[in-house]
mmCIF file with all atom_site columns, C-alpha atoms and ligand atoms in Angstrom:
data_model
loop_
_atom_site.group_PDB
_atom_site.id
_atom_site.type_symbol
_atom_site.label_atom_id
_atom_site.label_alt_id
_atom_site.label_comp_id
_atom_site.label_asym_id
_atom_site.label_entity_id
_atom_site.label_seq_id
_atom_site.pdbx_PDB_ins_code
_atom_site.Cartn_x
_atom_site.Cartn_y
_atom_site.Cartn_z
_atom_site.occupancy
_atom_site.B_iso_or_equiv
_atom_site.pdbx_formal_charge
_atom_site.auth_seq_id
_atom_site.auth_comp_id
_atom_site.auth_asym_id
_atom_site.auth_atom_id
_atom_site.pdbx_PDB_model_num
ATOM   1   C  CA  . UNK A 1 1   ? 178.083 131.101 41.091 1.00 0.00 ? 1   UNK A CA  1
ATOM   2   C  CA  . UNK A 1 2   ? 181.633 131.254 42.058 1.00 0.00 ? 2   UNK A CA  1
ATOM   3   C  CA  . UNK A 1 3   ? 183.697 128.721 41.260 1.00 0.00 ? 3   UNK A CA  1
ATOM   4   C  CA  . UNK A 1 4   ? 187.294 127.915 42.252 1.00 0.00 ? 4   UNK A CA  1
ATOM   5   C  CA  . UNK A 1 5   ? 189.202 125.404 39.710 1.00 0.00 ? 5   UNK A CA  1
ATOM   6   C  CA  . UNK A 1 6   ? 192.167 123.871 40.432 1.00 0.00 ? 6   UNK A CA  1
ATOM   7   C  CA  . UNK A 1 7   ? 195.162 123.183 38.160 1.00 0.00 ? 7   UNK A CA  1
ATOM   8   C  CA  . UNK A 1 8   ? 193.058 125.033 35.191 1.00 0.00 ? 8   UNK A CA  1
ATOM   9   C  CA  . UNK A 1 9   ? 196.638 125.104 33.879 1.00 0.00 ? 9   UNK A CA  1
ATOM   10  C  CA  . UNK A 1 10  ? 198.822 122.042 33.637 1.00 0.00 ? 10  UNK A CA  1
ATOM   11  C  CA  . UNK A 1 11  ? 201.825 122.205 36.382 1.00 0.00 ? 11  UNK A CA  1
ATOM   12  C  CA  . UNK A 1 12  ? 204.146 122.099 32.686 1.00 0.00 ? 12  UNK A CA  1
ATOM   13  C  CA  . UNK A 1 13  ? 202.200 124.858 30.989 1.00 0.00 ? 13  UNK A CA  1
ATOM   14  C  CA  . UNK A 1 14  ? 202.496 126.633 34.379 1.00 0.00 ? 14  UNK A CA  1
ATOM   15  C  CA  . UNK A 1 15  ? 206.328 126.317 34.137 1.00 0.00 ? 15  UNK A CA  1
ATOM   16  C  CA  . UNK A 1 16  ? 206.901 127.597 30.881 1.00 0.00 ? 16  UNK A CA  1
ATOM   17  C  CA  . UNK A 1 17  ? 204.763 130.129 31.416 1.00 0.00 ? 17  UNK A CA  1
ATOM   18  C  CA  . UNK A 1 18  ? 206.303 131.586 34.399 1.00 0.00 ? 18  UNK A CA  1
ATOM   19  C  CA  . UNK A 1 19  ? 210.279 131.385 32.826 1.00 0.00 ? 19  UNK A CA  1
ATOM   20  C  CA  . UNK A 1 20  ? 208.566 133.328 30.472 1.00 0.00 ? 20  UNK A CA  1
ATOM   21  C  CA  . UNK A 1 21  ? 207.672 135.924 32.671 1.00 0.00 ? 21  UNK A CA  1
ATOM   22  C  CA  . UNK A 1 22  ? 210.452 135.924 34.303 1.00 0.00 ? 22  UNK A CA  1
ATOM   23  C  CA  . UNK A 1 23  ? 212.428 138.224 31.651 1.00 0.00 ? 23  UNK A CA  1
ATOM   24  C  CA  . UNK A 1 24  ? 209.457 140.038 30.026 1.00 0.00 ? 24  UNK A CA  1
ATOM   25  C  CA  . UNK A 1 25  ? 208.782 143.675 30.745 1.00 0.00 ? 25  UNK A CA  1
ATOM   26  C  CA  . UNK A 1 26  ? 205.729 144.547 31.725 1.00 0.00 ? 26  UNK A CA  1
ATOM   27  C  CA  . UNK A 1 27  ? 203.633 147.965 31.503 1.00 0.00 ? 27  UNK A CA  1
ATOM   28  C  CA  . UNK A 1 28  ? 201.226 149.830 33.065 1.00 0.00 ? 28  UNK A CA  1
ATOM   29  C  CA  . UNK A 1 29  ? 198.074 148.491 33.811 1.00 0.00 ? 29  UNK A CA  1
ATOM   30  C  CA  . UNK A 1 30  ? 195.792 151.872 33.304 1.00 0.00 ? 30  UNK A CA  1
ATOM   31  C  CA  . UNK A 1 31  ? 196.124 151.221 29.176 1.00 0.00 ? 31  UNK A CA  1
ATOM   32  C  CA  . UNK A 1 32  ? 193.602 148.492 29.093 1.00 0.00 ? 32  UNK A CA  1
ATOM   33  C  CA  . UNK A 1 33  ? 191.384 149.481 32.084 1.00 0.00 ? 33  UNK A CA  1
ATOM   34  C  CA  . UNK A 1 34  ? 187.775 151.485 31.848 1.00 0.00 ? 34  UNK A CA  1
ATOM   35  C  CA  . UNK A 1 35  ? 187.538 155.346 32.492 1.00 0.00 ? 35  UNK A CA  1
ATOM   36  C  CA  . UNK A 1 36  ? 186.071 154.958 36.228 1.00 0.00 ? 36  UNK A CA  1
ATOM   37  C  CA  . UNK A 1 37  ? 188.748 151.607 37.133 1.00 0.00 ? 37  UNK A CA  1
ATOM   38  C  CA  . UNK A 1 38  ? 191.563 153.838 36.060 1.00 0.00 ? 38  UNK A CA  1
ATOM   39  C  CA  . UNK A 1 39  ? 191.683 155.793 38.784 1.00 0.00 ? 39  UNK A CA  1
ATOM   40  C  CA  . UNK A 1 40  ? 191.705 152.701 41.230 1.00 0.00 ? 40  UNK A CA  1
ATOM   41  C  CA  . UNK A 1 41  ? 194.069 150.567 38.849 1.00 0.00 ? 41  UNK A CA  1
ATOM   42  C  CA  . UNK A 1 42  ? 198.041 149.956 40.054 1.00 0.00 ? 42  UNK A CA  1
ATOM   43  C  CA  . UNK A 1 43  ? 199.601 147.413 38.603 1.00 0.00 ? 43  UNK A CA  1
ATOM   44  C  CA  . UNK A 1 44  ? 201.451 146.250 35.371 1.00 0.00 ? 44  UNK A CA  1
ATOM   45  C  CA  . UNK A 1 45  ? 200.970 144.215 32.472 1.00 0.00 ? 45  UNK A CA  1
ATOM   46  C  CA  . UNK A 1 46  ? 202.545 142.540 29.950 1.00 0.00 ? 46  UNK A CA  1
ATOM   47  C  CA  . UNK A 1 47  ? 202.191 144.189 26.475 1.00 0.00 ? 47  UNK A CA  1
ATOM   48  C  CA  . UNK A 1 48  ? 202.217 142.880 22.926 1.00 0.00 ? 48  UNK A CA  1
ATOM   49  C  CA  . UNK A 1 49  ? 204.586 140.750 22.570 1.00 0.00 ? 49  UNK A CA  1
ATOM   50  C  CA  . UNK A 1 50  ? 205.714 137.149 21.488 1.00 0.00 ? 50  UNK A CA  1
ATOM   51  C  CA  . UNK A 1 51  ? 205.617 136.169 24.824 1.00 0.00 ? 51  UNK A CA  1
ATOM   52  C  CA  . UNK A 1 52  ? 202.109 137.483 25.187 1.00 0.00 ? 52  UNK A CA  1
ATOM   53  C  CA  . UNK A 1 53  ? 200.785 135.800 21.886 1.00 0.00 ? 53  UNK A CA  1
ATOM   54  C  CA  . UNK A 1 54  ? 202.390 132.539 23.323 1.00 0.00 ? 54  UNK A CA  1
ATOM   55  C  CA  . UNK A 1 55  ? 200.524 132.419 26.919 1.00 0.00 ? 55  UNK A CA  1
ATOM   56  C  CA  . UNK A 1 56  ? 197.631 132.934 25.433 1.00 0.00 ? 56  UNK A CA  1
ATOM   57  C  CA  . UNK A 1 57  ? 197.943 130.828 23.376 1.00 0.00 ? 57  UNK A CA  1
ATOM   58  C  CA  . UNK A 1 58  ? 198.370 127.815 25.870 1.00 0.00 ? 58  UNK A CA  1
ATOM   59  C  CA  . UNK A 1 59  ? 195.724 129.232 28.406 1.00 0.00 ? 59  UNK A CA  1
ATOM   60  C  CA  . UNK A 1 60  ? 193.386 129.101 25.400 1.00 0.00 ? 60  UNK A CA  1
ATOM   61  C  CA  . UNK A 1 61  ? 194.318 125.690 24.746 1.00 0.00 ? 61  UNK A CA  1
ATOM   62  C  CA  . UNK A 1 62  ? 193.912 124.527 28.658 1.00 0.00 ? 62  UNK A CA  1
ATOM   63  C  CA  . UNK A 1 63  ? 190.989 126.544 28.799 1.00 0.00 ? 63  UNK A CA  1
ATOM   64  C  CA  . UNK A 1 64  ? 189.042 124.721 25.512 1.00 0.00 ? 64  UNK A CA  1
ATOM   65  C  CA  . UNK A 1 65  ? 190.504 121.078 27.361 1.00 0.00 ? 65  UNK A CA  1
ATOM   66  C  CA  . UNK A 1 66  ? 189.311 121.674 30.827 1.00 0.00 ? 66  UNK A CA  1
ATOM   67  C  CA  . UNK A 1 67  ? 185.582 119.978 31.345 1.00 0.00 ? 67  UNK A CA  1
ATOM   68  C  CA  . UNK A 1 68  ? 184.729 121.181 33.970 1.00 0.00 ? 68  UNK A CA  1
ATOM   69  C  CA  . UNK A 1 69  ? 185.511 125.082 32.906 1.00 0.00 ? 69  UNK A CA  1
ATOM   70  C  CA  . UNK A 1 70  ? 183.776 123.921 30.259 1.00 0.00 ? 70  UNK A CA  1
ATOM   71  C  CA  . UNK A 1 71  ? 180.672 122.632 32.006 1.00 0.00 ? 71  UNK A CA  1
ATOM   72  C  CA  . UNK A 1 72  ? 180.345 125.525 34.844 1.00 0.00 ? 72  UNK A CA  1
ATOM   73  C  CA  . UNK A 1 73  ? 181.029 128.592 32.141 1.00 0.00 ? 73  UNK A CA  1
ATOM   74  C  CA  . UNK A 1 74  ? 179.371 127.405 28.409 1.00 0.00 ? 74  UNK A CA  1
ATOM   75  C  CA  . UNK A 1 75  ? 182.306 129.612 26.838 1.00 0.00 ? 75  UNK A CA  1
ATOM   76  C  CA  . UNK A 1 76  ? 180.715 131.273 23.547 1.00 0.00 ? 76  UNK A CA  1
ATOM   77  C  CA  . UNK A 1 77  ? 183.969 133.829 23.466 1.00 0.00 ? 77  UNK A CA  1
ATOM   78  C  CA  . UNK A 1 78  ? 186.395 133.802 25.541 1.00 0.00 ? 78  UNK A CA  1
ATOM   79  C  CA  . UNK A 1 79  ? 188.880 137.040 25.044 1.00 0.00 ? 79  UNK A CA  1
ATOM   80  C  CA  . UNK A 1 80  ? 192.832 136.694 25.065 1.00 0.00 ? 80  UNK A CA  1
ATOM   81  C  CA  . UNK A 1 81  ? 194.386 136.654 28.619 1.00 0.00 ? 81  UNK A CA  1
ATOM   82  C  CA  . UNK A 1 82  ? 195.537 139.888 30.083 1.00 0.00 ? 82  UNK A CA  1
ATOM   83  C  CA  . UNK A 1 83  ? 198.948 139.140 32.092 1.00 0.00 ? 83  UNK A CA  1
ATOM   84  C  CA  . UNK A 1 84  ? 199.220 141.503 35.170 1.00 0.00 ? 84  UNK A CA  1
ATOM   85  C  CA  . UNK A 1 85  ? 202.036 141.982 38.210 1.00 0.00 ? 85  UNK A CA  1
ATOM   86  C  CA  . UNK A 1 86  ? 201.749 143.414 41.222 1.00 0.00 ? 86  UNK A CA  1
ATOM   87  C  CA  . UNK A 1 87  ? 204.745 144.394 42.882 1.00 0.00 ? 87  UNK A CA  1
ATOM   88  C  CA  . UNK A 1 88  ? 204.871 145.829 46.671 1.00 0.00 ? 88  UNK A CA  1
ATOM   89  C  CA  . UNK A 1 89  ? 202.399 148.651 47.359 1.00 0.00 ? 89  UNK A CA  1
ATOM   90  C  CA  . UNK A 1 90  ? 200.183 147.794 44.066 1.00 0.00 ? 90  UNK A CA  1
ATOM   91  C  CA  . UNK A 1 91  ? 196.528 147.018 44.154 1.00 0.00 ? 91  UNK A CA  1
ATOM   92  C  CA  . UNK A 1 92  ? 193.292 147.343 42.121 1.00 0.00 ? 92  UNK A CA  1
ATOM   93  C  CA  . UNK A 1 93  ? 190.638 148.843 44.191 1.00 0.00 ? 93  UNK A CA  1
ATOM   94  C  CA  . UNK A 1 94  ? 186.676 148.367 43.892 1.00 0.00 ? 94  UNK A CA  1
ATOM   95  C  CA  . UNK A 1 95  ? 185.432 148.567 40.339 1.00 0.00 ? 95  UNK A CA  1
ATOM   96  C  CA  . UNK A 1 96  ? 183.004 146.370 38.143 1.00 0.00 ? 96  UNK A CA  1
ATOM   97  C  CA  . UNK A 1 97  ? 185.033 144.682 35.219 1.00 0.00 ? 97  UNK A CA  1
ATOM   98  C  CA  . UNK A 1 98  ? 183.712 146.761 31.897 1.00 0.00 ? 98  UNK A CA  1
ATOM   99  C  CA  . UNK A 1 99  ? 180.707 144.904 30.362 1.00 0.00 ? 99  UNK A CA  1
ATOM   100 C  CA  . UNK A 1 100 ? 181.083 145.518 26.560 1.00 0.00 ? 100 UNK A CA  1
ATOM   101 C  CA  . UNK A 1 101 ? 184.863 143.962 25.553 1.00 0.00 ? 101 UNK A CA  1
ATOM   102 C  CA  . UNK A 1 102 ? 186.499 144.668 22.071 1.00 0.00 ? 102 UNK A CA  1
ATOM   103 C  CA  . UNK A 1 103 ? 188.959 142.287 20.530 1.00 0.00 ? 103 UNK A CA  1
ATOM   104 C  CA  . UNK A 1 104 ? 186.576 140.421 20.049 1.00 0.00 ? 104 UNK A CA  1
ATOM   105 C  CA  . UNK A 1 105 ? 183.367 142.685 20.571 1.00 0.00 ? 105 UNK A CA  1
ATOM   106 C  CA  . UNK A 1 106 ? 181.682 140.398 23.303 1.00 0.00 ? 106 UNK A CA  1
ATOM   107 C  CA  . UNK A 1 107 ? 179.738 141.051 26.678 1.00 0.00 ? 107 UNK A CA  1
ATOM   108 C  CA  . UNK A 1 108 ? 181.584 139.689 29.951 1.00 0.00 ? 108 UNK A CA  1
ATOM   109 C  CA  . UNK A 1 109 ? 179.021 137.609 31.471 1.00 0.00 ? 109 UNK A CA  1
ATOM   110 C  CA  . UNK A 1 110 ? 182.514 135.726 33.803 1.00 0.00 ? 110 UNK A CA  1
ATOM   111 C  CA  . UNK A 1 111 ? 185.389 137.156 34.901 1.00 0.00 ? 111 UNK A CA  1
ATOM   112 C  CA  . UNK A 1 112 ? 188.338 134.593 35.642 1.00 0.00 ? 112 UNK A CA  1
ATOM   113 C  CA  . UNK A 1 113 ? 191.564 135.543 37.604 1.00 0.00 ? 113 UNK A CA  1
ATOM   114 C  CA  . UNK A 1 114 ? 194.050 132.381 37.051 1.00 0.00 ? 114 UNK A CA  1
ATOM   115 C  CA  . UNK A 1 115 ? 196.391 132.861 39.803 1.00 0.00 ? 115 UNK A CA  1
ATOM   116 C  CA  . UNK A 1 116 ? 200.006 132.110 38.345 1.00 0.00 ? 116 UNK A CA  1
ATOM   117 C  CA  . UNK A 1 117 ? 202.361 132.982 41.728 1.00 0.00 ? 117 UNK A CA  1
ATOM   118 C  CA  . UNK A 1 118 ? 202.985 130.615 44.457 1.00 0.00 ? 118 UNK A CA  1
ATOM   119 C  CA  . UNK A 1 119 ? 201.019 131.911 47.168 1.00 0.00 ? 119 UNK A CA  1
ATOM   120 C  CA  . UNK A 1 120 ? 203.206 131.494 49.548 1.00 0.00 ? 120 UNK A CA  1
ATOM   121 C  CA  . UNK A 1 121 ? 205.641 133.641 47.695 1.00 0.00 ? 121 UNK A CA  1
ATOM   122 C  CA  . UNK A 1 122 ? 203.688 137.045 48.290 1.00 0.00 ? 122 UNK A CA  1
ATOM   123 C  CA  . UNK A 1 123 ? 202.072 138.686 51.085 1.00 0.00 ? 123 UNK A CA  1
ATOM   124 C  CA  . UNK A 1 124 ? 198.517 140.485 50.471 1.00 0.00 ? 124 UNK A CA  1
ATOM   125 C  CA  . UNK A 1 125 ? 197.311 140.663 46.836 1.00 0.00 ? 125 UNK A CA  1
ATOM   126 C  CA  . UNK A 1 126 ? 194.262 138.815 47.284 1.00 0.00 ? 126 UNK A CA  1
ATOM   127 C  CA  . UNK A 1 127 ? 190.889 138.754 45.383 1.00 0.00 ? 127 UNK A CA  1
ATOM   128 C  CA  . UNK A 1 128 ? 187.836 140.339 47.007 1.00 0.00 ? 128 UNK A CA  1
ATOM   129 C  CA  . UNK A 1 129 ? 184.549 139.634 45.683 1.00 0.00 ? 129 UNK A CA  1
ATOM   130 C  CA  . UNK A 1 130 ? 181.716 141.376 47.284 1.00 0.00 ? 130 UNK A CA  1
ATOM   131 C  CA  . UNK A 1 131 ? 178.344 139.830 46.972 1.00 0.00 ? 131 UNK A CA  1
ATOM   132 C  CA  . UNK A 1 132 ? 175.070 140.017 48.746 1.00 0.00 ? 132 UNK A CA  1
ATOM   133 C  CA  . UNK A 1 133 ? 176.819 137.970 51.550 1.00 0.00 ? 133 UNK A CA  1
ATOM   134 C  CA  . UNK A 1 134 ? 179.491 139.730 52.032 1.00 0.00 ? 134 UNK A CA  1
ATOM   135 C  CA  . UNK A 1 135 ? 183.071 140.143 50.501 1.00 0.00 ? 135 UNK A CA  1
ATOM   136 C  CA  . UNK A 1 136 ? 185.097 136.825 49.527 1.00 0.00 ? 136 UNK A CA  1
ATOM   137 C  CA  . UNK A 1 137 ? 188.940 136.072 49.566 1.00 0.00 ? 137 UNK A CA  1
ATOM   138 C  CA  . UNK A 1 138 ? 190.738 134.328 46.969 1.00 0.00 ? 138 UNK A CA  1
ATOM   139 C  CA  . UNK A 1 139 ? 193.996 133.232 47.177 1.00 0.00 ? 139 UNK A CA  1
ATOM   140 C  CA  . UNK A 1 140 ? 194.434 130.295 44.890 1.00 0.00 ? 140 UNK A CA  1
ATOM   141 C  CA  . UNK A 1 141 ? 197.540 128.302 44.476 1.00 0.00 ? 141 UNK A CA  1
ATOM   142 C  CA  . UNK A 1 142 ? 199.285 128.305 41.594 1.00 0.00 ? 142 UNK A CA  1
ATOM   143 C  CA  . UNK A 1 143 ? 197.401 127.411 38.408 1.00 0.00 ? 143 UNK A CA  1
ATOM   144 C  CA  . UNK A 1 144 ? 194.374 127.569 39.752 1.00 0.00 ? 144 UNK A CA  1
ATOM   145 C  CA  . UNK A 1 145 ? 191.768 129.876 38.430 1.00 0.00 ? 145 UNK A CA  1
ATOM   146 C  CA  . UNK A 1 146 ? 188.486 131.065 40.159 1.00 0.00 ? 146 UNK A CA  1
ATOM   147 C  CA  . UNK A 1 147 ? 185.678 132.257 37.770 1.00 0.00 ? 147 UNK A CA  1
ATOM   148 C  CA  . UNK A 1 148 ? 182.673 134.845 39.143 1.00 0.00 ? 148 UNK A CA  1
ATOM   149 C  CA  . UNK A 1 149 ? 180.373 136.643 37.764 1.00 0.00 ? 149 UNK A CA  1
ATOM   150 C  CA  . UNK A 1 150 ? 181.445 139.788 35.769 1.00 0.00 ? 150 UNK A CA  1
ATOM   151 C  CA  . UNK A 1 151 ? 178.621 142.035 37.584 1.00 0.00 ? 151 UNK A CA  1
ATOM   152 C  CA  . UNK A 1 152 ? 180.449 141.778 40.987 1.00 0.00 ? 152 UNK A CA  1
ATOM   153 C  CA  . UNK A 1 153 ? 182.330 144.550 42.730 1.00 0.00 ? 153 UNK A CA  1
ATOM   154 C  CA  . UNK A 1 154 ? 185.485 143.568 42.937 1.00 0.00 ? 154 UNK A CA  1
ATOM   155 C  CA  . UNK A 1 155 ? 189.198 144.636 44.151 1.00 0.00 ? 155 UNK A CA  1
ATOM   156 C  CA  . UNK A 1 156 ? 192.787 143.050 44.143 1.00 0.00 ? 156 UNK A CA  1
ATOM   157 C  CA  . UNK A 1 157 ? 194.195 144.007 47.894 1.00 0.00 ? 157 UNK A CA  1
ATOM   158 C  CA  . UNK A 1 158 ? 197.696 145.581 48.163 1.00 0.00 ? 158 UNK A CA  1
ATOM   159 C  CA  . UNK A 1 159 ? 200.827 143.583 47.303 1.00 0.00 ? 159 UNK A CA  1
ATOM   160 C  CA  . UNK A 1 160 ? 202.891 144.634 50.536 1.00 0.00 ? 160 UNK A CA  1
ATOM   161 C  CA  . UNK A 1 161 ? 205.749 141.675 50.212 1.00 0.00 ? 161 UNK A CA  1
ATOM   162 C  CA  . UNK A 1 162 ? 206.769 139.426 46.636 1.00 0.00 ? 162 UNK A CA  1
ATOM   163 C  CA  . UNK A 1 163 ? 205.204 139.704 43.668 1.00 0.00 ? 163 UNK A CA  1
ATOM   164 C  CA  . UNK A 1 164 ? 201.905 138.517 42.534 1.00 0.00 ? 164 UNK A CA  1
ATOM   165 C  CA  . UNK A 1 165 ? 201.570 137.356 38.561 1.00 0.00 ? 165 UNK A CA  1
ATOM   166 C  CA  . UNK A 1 166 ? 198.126 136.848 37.286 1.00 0.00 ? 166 UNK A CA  1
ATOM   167 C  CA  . UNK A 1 167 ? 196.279 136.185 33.666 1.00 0.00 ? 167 UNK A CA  1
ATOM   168 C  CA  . UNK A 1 168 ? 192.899 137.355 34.066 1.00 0.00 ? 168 UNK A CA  1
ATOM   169 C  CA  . UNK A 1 169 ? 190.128 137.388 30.841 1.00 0.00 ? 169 UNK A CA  1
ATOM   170 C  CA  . UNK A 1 170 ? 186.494 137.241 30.321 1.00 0.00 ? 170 UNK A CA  1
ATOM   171 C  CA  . UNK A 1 171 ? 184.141 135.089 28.844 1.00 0.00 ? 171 UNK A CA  1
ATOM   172 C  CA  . UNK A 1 172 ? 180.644 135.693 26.842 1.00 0.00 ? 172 UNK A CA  1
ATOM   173 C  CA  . UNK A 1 173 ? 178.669 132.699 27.609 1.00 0.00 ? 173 UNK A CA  1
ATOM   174 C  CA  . UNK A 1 174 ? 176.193 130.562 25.812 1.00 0.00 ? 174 UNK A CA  1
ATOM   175 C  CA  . UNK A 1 175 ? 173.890 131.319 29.125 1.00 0.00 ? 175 UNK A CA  1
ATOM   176 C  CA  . UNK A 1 176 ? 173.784 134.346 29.907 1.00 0.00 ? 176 UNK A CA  1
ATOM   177 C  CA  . UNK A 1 177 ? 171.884 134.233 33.221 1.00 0.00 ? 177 UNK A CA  1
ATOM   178 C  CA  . UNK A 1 178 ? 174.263 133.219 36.168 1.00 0.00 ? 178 UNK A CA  1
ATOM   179 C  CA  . UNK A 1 179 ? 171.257 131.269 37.849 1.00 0.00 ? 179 UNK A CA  1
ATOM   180 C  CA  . UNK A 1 180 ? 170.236 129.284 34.648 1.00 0.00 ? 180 UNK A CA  1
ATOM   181 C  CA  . UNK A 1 181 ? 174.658 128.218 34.293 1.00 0.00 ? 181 UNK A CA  1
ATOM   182 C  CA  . UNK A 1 182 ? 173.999 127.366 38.084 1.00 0.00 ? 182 UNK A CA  1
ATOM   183 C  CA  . UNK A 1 183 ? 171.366 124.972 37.461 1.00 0.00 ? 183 UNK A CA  1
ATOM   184 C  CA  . UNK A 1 184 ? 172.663 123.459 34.374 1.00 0.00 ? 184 UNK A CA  1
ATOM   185 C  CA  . UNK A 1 185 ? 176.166 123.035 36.237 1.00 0.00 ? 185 UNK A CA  1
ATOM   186 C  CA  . UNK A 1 186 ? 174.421 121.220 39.067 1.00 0.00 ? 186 UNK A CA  1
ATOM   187 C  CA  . UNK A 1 187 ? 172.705 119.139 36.727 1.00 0.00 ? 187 UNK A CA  1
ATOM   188 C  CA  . UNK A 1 188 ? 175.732 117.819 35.142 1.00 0.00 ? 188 UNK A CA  1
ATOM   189 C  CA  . UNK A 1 189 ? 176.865 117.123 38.221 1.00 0.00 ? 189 UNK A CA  1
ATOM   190 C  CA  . UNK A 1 190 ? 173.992 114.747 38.912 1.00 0.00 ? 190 UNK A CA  1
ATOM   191 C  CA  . UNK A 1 191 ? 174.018 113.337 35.370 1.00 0.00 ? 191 UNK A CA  1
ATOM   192 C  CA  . UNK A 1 192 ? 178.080 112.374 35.680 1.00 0.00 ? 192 UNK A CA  1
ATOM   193 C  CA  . UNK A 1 193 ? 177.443 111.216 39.223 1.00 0.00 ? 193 UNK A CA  1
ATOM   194 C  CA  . UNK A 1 194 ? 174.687 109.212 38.717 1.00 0.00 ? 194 UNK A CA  1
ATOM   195 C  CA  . UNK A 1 195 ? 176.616 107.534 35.217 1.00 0.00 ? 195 UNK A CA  1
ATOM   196 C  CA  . UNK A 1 196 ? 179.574 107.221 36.955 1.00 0.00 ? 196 UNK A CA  1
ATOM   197 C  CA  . UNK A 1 197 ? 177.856 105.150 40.070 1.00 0.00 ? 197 UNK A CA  1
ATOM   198 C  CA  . UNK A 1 198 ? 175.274 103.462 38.382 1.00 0.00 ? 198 UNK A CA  1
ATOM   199 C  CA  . UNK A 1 199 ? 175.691 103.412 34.601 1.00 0.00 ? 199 UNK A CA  1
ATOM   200 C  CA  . UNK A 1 200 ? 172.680 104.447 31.865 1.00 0.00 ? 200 UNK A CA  1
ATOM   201 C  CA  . UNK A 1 201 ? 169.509 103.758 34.391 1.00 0.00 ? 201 UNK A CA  1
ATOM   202 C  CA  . UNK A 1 202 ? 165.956 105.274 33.758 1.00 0.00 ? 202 UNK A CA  1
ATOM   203 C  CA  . UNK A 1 203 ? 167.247 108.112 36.181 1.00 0.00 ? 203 UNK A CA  1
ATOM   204 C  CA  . UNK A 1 204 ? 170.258 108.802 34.709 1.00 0.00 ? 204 UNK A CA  1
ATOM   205 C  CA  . UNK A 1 205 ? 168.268 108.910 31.170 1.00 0.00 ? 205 UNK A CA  1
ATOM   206 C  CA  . UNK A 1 206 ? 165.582 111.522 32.641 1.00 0.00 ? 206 UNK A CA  1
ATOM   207 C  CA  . UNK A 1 207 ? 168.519 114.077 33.934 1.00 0.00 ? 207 UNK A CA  1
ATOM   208 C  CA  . UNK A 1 208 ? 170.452 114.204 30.890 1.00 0.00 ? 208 UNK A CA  1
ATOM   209 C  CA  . UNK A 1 209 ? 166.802 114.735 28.848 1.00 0.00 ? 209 UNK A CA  1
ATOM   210 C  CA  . UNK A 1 210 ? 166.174 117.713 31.727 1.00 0.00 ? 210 UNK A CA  1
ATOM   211 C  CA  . UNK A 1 211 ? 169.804 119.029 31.175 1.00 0.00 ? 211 UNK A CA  1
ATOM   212 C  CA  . UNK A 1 212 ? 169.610 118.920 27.622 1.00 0.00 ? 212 UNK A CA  1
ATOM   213 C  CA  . UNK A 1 213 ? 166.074 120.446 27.317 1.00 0.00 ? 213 UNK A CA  1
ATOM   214 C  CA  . UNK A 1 214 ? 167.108 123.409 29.611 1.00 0.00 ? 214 UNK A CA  1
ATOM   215 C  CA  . UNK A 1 215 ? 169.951 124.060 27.461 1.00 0.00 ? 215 UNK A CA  1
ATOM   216 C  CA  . UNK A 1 216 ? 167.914 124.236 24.706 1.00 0.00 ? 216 UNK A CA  1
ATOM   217 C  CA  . UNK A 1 217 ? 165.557 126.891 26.478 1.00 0.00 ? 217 UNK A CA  1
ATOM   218 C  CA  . UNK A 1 218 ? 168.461 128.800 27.590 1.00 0.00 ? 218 UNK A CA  1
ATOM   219 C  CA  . UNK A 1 219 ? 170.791 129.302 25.042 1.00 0.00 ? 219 UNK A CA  1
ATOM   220 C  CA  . UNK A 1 220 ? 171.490 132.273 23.121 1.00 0.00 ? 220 UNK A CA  1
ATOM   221 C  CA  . UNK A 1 221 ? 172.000 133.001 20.110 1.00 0.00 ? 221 UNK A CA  1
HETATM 222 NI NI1 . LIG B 2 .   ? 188.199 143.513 37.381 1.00 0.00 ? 301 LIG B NI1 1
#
């Protein structure tokens, strides 16, 4: 499932942490990247630094607040944002995000690209996701995020005009099999829907005992 959030980060949060950006220096990207993305990896990203320890700090916080992040992704770990730039003529070409992560040690069952520029502020830089349909753009506006599965090819096109900020990070979930999370996600849908319309009816009762019995087959751990 791919899932495109909007406002994952509060328009305030969003603010600060843009000013912060704004005077940081940033480094290159190739540090944190796998052997075989390396050699497709161009861009920049912000190193250790109080700034750093600060955004991620309030992503964390919007992430751990935001239901339905919560409801689509299970979040068992969720590693510390990676801030990257793109300035005119960078891109990261097709690669699969590494599937063993350190700091903590976790496997990357999502990948989530929060989208922190105002997209009308940058020409190209969008996020390809290639599936069994086809590829996908993303483009999000500011603060939005879009999560996808960390199996996926994937590539960031080439910046050609602006400057395109981004937090990206990865998440070990609860459930590890994407088709299980879709089903449970869907469920909860129902479940909120149906409370939401009609209150705590027989129906409603029988969805969340479905939803909650799944989740008790499926988790992990
Ligand atoms: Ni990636």
């Amino acid at each position: 499932m791919i899932l495109c959030i909007e406002k994952i980060l509060p328009p305030a949060d969003l603010e600060i942490v843009l000013s912060k950006l704004e005077t940081a220096e940033f480094i290159d990207g190739k540090v944190t990247a796998g052997w075989h993305a390396r050699l497709v990896k161009q861009n920049t990203q912000l190193p250790k630094s109080p700034a750093l320890t600060a955004i991620r700090e309030m992503i964390s916080v919007a992430l751990q607040r935001h239901a339905l992040f919560q409801m689509a992704v299970h979040p068992k770990l969720i590693r510390p944002v990676t801030v990257s730039r793109y300035q005119v003529g960078m891109a990261y070409g097709s690669h699969v995000d590494n599937a063993v992560m350190h700091d903590p040690v976790m496997r990357s069952d999502i990948s989530m690209t929060l989208f922190l520029s105002d997209p009308a502020t940058y020409e190209g830089g969008e996020l390809i996701i290639e599936s069994s349909q086809g590829e996908t753009s993303f483009k999000l506006p500011a603060g939005a995020a879009v999560i996808y599965p960390s199996s996926s090819i994937h590539r960031v096109e080439e910046v050609t005009q602006g400057l395109r900020l981004a937090a990206v990070t990865w998440i070990q979930s609860w459930v590890r099999d994407p088709s299980q999370r879709e089903i449970l996600f869907d469920l909860d849908t129902v479940r909120q829907t149906l409370f939401e319309t009609s209150g705590k009816t027989p129906a409603f009762d029988l969805i969340a005992k479905s939803h909650a019995n799944l989740l008790r087959q499926w988790l992990e751990f």
